[in-house]
Coordinates of N, CA and C in Angstrom, one line a residue:
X1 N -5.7 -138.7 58.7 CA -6.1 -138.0 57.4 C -7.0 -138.9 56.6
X2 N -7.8 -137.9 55.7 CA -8.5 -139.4 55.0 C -8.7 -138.8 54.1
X3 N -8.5 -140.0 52.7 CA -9.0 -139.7 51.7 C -10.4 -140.6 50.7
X4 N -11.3 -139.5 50.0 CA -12.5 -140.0 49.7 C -12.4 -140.4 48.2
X5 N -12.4 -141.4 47.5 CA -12.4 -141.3 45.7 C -13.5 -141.6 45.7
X6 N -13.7 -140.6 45.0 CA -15.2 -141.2 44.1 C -15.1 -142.2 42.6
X7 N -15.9 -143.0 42.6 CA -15.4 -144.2 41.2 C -16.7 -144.8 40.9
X8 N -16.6 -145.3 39.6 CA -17.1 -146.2 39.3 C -16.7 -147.1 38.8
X9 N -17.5 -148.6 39.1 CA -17.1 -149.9 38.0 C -16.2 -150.1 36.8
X10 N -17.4 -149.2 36.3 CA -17.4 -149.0 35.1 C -15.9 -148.8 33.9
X11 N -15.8 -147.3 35.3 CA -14.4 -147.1 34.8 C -13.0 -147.4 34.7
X12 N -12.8 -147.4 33.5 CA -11.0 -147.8 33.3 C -10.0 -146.9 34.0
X13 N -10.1 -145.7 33.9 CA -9.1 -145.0 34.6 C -9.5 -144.8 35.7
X14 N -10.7 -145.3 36.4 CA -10.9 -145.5 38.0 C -9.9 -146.5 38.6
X15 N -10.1 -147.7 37.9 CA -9.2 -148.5 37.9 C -7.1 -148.9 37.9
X16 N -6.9 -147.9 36.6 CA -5.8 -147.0 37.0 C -5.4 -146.6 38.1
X17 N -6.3 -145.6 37.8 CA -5.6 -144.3 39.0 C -5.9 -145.2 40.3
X18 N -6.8 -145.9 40.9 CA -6.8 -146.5 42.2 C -5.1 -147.0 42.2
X19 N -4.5 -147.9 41.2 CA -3.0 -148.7 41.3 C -2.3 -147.1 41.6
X20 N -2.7 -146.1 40.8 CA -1.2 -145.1 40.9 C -1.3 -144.6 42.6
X21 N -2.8 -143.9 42.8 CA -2.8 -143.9 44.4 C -2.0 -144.5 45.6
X22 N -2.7 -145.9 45.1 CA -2.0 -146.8 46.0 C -0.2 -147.2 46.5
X23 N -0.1 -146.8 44.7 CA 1.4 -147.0 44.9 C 1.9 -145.8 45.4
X24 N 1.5 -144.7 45.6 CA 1.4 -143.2 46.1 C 1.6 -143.2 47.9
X25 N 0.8 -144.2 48.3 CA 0.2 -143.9 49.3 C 1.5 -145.0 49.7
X26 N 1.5 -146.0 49.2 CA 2.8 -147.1 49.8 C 3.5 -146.6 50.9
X27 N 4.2 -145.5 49.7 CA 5.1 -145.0 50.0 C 5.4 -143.8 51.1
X28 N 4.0 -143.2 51.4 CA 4.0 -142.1 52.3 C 4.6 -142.4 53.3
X29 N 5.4 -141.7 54.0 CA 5.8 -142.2 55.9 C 4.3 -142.3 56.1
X30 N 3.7 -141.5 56.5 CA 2.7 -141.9 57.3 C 1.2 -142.3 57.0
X31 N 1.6 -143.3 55.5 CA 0.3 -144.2 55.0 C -0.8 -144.7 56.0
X32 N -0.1 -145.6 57.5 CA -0.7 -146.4 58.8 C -1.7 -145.6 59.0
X33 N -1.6 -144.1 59.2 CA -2.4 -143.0 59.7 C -3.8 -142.2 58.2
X34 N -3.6 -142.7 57.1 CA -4.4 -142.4 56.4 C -5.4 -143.5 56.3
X35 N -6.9 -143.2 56.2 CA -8.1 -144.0 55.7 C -8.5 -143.5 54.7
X36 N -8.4 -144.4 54.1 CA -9.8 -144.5 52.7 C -10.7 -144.7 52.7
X37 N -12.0 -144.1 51.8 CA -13.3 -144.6 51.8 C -14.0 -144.1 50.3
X38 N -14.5 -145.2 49.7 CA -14.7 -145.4 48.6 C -16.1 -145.1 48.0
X39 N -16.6 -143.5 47.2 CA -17.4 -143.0 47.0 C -17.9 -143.6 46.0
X40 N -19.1 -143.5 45.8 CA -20.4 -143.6 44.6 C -20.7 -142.7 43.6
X41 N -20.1 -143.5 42.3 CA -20.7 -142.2 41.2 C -20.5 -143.0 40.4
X42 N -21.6 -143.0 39.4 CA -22.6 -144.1 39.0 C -21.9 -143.1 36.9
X43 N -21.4 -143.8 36.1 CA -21.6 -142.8 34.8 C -22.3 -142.8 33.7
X44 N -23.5 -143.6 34.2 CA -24.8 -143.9 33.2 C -25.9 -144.5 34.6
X45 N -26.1 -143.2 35.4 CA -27.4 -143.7 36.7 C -28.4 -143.9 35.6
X46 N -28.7 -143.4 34.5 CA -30.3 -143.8 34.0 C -30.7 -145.0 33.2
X47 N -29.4 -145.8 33.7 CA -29.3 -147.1 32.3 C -30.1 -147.7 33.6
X48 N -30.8 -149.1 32.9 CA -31.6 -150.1 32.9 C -31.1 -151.4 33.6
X49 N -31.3 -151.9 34.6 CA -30.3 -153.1 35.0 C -29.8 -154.2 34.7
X50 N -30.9 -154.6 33.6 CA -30.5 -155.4 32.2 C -30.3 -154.7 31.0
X51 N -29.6 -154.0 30.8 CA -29.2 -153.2 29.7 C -27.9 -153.0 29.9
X52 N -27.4 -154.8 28.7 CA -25.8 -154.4 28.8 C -25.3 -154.9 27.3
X53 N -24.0 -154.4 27.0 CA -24.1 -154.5 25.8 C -22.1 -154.5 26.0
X54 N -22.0 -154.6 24.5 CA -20.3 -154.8 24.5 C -19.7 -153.1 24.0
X55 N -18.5 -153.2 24.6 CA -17.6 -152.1 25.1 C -17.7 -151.0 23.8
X56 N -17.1 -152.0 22.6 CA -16.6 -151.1 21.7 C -17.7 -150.5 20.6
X57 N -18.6 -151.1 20.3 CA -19.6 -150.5 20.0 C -20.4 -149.3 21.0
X58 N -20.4 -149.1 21.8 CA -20.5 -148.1 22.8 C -20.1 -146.8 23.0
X59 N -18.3 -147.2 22.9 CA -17.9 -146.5 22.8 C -17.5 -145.5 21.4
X60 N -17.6 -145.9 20.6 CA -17.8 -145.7 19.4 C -18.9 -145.1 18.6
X61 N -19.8 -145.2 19.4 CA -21.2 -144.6 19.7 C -21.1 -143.1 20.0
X62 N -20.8 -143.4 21.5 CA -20.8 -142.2 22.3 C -19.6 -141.1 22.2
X63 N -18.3 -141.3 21.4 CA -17.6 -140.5 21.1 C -17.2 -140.2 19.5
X64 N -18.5 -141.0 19.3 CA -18.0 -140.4 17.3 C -17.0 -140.7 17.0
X65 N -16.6 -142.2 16.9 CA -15.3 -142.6 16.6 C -15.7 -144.2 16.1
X66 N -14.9 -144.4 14.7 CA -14.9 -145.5 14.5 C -14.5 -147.0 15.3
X67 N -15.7 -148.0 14.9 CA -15.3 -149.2 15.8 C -13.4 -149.4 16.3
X68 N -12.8 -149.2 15.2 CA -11.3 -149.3 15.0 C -10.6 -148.4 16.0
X69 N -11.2 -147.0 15.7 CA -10.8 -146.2 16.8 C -10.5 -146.3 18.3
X70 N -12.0 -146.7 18.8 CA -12.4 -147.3 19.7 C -11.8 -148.5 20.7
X71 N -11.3 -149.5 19.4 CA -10.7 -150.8 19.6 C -8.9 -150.0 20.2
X72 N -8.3 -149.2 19.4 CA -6.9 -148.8 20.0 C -7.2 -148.0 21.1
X73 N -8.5 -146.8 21.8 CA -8.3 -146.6 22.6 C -8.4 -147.5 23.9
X74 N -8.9 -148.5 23.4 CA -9.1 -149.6 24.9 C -7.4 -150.3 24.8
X75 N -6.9 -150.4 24.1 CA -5.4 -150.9 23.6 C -4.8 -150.3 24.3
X76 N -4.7 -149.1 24.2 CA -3.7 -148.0 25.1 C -4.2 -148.1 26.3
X77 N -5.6 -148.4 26.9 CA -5.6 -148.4 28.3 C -5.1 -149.8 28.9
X78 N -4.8 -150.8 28.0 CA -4.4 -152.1 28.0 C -2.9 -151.4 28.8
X79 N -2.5 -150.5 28.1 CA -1.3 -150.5 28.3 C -0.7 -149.9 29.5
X80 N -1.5 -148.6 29.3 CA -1.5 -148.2 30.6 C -1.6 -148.6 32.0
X81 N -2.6 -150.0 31.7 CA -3.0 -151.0 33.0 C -1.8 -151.8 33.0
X82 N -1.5 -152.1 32.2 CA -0.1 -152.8 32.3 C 1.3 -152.2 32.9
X83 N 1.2 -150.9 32.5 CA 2.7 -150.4 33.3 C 2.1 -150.3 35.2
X84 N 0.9 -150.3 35.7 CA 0.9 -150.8 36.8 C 0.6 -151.7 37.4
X85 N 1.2 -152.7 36.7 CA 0.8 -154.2 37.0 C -0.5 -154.5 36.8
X86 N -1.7 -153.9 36.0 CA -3.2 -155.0 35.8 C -3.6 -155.0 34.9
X87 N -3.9 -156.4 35.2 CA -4.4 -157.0 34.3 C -5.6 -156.5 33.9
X88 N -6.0 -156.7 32.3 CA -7.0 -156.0 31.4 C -7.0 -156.2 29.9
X89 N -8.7 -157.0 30.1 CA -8.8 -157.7 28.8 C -9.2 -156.2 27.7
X90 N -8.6 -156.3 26.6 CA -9.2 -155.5 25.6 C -9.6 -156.2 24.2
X91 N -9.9 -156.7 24.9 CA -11.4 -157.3 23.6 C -12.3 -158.4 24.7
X92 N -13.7 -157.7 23.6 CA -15.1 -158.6 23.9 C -15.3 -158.5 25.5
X93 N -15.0 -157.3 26.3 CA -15.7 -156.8 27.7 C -17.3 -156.4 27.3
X94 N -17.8 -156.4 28.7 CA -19.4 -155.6 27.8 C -19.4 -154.9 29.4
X95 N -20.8 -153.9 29.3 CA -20.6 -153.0 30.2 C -22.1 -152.5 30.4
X96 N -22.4 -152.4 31.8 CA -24.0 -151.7 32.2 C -24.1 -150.8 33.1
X97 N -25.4 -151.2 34.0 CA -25.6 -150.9 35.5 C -24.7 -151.0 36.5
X98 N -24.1 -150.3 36.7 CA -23.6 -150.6 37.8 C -23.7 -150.3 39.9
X99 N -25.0 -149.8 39.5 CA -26.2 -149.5 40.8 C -25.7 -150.0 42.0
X100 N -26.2 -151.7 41.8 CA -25.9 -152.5 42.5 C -24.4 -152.7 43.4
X101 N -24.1 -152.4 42.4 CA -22.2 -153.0 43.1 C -22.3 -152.0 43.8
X102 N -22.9 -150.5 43.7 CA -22.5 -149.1 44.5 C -23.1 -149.8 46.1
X103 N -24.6 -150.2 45.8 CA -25.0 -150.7 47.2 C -24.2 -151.8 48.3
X104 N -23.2 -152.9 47.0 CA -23.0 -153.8 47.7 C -21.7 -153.0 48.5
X105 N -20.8 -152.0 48.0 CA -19.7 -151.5 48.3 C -20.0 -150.6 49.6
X106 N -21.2 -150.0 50.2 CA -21.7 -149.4 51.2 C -22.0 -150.6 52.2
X107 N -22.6 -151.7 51.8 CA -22.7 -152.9 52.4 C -21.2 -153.5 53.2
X108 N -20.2 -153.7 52.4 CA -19.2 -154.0 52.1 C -18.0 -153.1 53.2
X109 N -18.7 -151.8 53.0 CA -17.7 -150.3 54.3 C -18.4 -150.5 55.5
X110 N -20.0 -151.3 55.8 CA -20.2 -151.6 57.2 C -19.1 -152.9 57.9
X111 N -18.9 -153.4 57.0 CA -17.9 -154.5 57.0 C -16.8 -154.5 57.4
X112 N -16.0 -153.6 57.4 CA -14.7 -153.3 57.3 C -14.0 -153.9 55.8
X113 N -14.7 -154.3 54.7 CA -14.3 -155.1 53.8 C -14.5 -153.8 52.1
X114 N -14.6 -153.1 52.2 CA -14.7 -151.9 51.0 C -13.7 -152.3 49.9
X115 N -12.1 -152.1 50.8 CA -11.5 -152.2 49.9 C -11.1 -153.2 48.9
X116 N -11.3 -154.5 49.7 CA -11.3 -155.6 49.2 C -12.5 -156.0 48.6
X117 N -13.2 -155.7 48.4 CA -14.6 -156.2 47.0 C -14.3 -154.7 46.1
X118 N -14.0 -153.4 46.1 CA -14.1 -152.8 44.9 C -12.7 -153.1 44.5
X119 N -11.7 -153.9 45.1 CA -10.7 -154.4 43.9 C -11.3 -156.0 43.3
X120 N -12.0 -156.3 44.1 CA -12.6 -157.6 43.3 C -13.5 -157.2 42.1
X121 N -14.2 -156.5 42.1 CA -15.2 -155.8 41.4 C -14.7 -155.5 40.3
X122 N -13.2 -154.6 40.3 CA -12.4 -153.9 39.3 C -11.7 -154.9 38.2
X123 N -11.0 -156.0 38.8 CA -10.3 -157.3 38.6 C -11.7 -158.0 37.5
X124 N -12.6 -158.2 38.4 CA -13.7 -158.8 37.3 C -14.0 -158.1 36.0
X125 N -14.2 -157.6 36.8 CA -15.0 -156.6 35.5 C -14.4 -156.5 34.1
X126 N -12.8 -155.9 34.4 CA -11.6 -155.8 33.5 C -10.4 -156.6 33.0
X127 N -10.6 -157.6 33.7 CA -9.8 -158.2 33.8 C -10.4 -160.0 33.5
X128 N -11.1 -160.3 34.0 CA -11.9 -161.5 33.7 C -13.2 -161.9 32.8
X129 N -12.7 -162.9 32.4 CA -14.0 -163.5 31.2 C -15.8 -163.4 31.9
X130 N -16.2 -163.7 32.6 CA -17.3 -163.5 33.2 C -18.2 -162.5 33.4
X131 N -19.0 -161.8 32.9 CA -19.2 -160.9 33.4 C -19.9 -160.2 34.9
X132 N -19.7 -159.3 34.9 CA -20.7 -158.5 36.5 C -21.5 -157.9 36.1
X133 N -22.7 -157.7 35.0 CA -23.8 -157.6 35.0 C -24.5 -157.7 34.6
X134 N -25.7 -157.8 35.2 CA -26.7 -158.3 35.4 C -26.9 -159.5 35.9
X135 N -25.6 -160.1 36.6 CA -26.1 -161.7 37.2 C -25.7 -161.2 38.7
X136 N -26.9 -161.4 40.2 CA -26.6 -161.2 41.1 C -25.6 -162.3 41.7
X137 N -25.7 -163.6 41.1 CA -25.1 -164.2 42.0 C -23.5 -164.4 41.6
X138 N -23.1 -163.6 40.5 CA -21.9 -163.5 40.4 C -21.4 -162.3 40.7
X139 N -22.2 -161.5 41.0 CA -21.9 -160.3 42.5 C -21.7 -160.6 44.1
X140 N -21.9 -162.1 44.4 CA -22.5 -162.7 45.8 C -21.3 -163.3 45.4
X141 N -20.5 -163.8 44.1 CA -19.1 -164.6 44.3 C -18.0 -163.8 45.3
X142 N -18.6 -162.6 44.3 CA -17.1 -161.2 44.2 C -17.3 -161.0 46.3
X143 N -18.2 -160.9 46.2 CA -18.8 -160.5 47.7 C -17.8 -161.7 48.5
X144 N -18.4 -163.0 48.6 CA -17.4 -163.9 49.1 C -16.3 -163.7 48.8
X145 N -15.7 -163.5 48.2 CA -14.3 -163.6 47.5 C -13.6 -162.4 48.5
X146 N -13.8 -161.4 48.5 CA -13.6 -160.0 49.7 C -13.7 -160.2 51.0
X147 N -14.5 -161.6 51.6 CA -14.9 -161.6 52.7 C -16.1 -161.6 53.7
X148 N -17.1 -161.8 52.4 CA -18.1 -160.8 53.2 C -19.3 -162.5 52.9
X149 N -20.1 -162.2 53.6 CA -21.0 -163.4 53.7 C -22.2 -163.4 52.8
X150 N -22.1 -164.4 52.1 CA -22.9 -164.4 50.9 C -24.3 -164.6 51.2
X151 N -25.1 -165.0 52.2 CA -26.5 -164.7 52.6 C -26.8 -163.2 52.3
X152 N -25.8 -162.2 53.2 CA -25.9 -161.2 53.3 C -26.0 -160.1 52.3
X153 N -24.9 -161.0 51.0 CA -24.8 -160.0 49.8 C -26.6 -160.2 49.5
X154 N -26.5 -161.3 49.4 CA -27.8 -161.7 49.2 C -29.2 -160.8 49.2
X155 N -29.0 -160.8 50.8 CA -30.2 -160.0 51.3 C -30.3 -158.8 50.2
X156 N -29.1 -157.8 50.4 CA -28.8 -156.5 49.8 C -29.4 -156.6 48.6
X157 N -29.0 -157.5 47.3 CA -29.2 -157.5 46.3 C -30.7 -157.4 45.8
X158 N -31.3 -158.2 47.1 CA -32.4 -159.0 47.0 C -33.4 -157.7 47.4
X159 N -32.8 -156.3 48.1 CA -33.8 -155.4 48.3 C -33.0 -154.0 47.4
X160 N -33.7 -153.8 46.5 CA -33.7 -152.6 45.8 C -33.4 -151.3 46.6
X161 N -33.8 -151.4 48.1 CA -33.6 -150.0 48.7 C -32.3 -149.8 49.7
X162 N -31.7 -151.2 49.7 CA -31.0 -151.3 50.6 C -30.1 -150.5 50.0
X163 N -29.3 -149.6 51.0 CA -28.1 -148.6 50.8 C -28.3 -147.8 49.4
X164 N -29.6 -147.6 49.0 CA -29.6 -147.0 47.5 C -29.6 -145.7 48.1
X165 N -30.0 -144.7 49.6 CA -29.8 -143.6 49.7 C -28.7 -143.3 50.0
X166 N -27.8 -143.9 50.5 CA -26.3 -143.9 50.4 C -25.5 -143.8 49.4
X167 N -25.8 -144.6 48.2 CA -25.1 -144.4 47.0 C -25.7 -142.9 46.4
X168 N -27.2 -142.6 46.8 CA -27.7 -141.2 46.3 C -26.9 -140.2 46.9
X169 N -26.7 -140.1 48.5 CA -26.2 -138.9 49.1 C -24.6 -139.3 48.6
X170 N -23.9 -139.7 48.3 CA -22.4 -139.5 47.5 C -22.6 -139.4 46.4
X171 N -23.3 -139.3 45.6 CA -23.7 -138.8 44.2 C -23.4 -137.2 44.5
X172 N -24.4 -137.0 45.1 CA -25.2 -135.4 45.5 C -23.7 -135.1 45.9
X173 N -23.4 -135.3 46.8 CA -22.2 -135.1 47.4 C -21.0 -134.5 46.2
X174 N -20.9 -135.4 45.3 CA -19.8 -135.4 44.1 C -20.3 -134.6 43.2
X175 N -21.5 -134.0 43.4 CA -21.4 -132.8 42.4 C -21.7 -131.4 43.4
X176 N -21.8 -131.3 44.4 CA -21.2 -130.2 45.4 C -20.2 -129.9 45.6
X177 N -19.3 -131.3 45.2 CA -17.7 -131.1 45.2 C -17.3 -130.3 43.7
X178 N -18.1 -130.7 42.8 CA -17.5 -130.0 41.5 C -17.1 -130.9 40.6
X179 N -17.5 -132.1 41.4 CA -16.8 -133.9 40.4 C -18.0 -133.8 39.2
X180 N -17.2 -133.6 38.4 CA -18.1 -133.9 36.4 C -17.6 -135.6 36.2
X181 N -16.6 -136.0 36.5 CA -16.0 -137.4 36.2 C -15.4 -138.0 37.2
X182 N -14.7 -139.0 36.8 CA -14.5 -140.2 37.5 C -13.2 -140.8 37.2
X183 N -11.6 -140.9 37.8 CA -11.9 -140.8 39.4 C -11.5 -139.4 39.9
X184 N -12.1 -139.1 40.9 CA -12.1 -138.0 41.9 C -11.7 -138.4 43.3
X185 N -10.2 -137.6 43.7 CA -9.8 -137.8 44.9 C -9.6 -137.0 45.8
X186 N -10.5 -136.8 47.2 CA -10.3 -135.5 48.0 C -9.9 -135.7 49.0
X187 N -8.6 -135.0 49.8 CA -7.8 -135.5 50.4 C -8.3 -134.3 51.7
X188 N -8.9 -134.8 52.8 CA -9.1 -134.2 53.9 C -9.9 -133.1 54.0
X189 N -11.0 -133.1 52.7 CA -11.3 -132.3 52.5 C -11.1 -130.9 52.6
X190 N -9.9 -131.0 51.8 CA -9.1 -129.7 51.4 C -8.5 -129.3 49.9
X191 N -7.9 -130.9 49.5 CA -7.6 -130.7 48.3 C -8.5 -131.9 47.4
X192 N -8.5 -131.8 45.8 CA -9.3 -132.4 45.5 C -8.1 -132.7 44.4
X193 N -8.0 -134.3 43.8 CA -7.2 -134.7 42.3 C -8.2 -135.3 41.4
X194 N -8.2 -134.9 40.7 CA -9.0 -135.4 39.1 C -8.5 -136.1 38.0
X195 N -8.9 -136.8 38.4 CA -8.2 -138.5 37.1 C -7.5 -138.8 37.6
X196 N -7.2 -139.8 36.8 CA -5.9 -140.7 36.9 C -4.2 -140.0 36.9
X197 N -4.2 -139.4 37.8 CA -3.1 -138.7 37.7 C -1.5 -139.9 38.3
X198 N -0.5 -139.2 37.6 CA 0.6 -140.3 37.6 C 0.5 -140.0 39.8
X199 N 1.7 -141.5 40.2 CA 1.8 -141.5 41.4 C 2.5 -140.4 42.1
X200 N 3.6 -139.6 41.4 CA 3.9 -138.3 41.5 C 3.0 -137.4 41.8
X201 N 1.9 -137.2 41.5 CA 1.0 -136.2 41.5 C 0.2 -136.5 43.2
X202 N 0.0 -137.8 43.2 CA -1.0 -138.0 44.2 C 0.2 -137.8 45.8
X203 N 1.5 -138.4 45.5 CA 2.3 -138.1 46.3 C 2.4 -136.9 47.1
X204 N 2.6 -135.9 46.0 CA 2.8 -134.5 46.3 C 1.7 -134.2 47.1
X205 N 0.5 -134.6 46.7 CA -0.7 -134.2 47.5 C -1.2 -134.8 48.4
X206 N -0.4 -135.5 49.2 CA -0.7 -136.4 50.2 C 0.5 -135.6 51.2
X207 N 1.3 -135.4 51.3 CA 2.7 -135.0 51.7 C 2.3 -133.2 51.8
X208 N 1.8 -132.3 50.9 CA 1.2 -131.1 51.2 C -0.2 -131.2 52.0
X209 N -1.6 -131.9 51.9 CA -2.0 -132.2 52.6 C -1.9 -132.5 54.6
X210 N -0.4 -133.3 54.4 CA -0.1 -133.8 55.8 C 0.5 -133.0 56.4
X211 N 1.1 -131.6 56.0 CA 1.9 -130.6 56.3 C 1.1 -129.5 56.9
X212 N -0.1 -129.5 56.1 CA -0.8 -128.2 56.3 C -1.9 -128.8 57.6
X213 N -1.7 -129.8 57.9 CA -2.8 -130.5 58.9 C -2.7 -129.5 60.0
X214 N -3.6 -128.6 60.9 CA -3.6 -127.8 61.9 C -3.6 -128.1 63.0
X215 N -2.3 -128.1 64.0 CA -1.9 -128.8 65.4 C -3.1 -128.7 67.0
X216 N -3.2 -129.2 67.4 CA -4.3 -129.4 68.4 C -4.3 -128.3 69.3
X217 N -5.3 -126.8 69.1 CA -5.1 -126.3 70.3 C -5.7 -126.6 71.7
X218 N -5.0 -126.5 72.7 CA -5.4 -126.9 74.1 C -6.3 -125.7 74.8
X219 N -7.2 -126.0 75.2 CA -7.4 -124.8 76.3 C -8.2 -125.5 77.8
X220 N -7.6 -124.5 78.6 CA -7.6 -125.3 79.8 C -7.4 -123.9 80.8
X221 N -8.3 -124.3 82.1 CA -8.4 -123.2 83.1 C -6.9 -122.9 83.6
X222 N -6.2 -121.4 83.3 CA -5.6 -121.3 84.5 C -4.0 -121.2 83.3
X223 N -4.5 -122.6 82.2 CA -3.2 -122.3 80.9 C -2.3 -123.4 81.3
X224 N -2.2 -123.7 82.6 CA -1.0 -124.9 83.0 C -1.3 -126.3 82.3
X225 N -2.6 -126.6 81.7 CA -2.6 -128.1 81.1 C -2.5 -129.2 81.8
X226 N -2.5 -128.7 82.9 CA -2.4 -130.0 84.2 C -3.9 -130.1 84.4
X227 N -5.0 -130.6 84.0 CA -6.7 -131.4 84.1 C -6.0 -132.5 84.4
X228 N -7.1 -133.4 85.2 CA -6.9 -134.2 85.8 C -7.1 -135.3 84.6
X229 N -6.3 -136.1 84.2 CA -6.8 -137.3 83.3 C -6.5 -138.4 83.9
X230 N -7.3 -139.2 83.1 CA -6.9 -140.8 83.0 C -6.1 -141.3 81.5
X231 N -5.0 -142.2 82.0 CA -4.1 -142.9 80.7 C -3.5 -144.3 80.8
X232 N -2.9 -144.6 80.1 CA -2.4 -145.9 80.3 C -2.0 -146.5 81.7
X233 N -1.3 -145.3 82.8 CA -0.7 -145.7 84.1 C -2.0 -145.7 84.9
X234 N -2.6 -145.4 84.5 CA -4.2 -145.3 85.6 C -4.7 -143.3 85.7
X235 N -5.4 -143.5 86.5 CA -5.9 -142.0 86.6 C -5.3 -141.2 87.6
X236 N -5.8 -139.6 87.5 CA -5.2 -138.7 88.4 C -5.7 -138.9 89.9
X237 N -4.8 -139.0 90.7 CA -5.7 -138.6 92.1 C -5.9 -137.5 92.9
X238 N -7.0 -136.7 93.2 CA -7.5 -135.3 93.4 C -6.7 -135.5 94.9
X239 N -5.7 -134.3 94.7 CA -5.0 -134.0 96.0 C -5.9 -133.0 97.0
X240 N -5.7 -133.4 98.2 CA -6.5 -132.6 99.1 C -5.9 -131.0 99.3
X241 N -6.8 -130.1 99.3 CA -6.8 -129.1 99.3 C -6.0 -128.6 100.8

């Protein structure tokens, strides 16, 4: 079974909801058998790559709400991060482009390494003093840090085209799905969760999902299912007629 979230950096309840998921998914009997794969969706594609600026003026901006305002709703998400264990500075974050990181995370899934740089990614971002953007080579840390070889982040960073049609066709993709925001989680493409929904929620939908999975029909000359295969003990041997 597999499931696809779509996220960004950017986001705090991306961030979230990945912890509630996960602790969702812990718990499934048959978690071993589920894959993840971690979509692109960008919540300001038209911003500038050097155009970064701090959190709460921003926000405060873009939702018609006093700096003050602003400052308690990052508080409550303080908190919220906190009842699932993460860490999350709320005060003096700043926030941009996040383009780049979408490329390195496509970079990152040829790797076998996805999951481990967009929690590095998330952890920085929100959680540590430093920022992620606009400096490539503290993208090429987070990169090492995940596993992945810092020449290579390199390269990526170093070509504007690399994987940018990738991050485009999961874009396109997330609004054929019907995704307005972020996070978006679609489970076998069948069911779809939106936001940050408590671990309860994703449970249920992982467990209905695995239920409704449709059993393997066979077809085979004759109906008996006896084709000649090969398996672990070796192959069939064609009896003489």
């Amino acid at each position: 079974m597999r499931v696809e979230i779509w996220s960004d950096i950017a986001c705090p309840w991306c961030y979230v909801g990945k912890a509630r998921f996960e602790k969702a998914l812990a718990a499934f009997p048959h978690h071993d058998a589920v894959e993840v794969v971690h979509r692109s969706f960008e919540l300001d594609p038209n911003r500038a790559k050097d155009d970064t600026g701090p959190v709460i003026p921003m926000l405060a901006k873009k939702y018609g709400m006093s700096e003050a305002q602003a400052q308690a709703a990052e508080d409550n998400l303080g908190t919220q991060a906190a009842a699932e264990g993460l860490a999350y500075r709320t005060r003096d974050r700043d926030h941009g482009n996040t383009f780049d990181m979408h490329r390195l995370l496509h970079f990152a899934k040829e790797q076998g390494r996805q999951g481990e740089l967009i929690q590095a990614l998330y952890e920085a971002n929100f959680a540590e003093e430093a920022s992620v953007f606009g400096d490539d080579e503290r993208l090429v840390q987070l990169a090492v840090t995940a596993g992945l070889d810092a020449d290579g982040a390199r390269k990526v960073l170093a070509d504007p085209t690399a994987y940018a049609d990738d991050v485009r066709a999961d874009e396109r993709e997330a609004a054929q799905l019907g995704a307005t925001g972020v996070p978006f989680f679609v489970i076998d493409r069948k069911y779809g969760v939106s936001g940050a929904q408590p671990a309860e929620v994703f449970s249920q939908a992982l467990t209905q999902a695995w239920g409704e999975r449709s059993p393997l029909t066979l077809i085979d000359q004759g109906g008996s299912g006896n084709g000649d295969v090969c398996g672990p003990d070796g192959c069939a041997v064609p009896q003489q007629g």
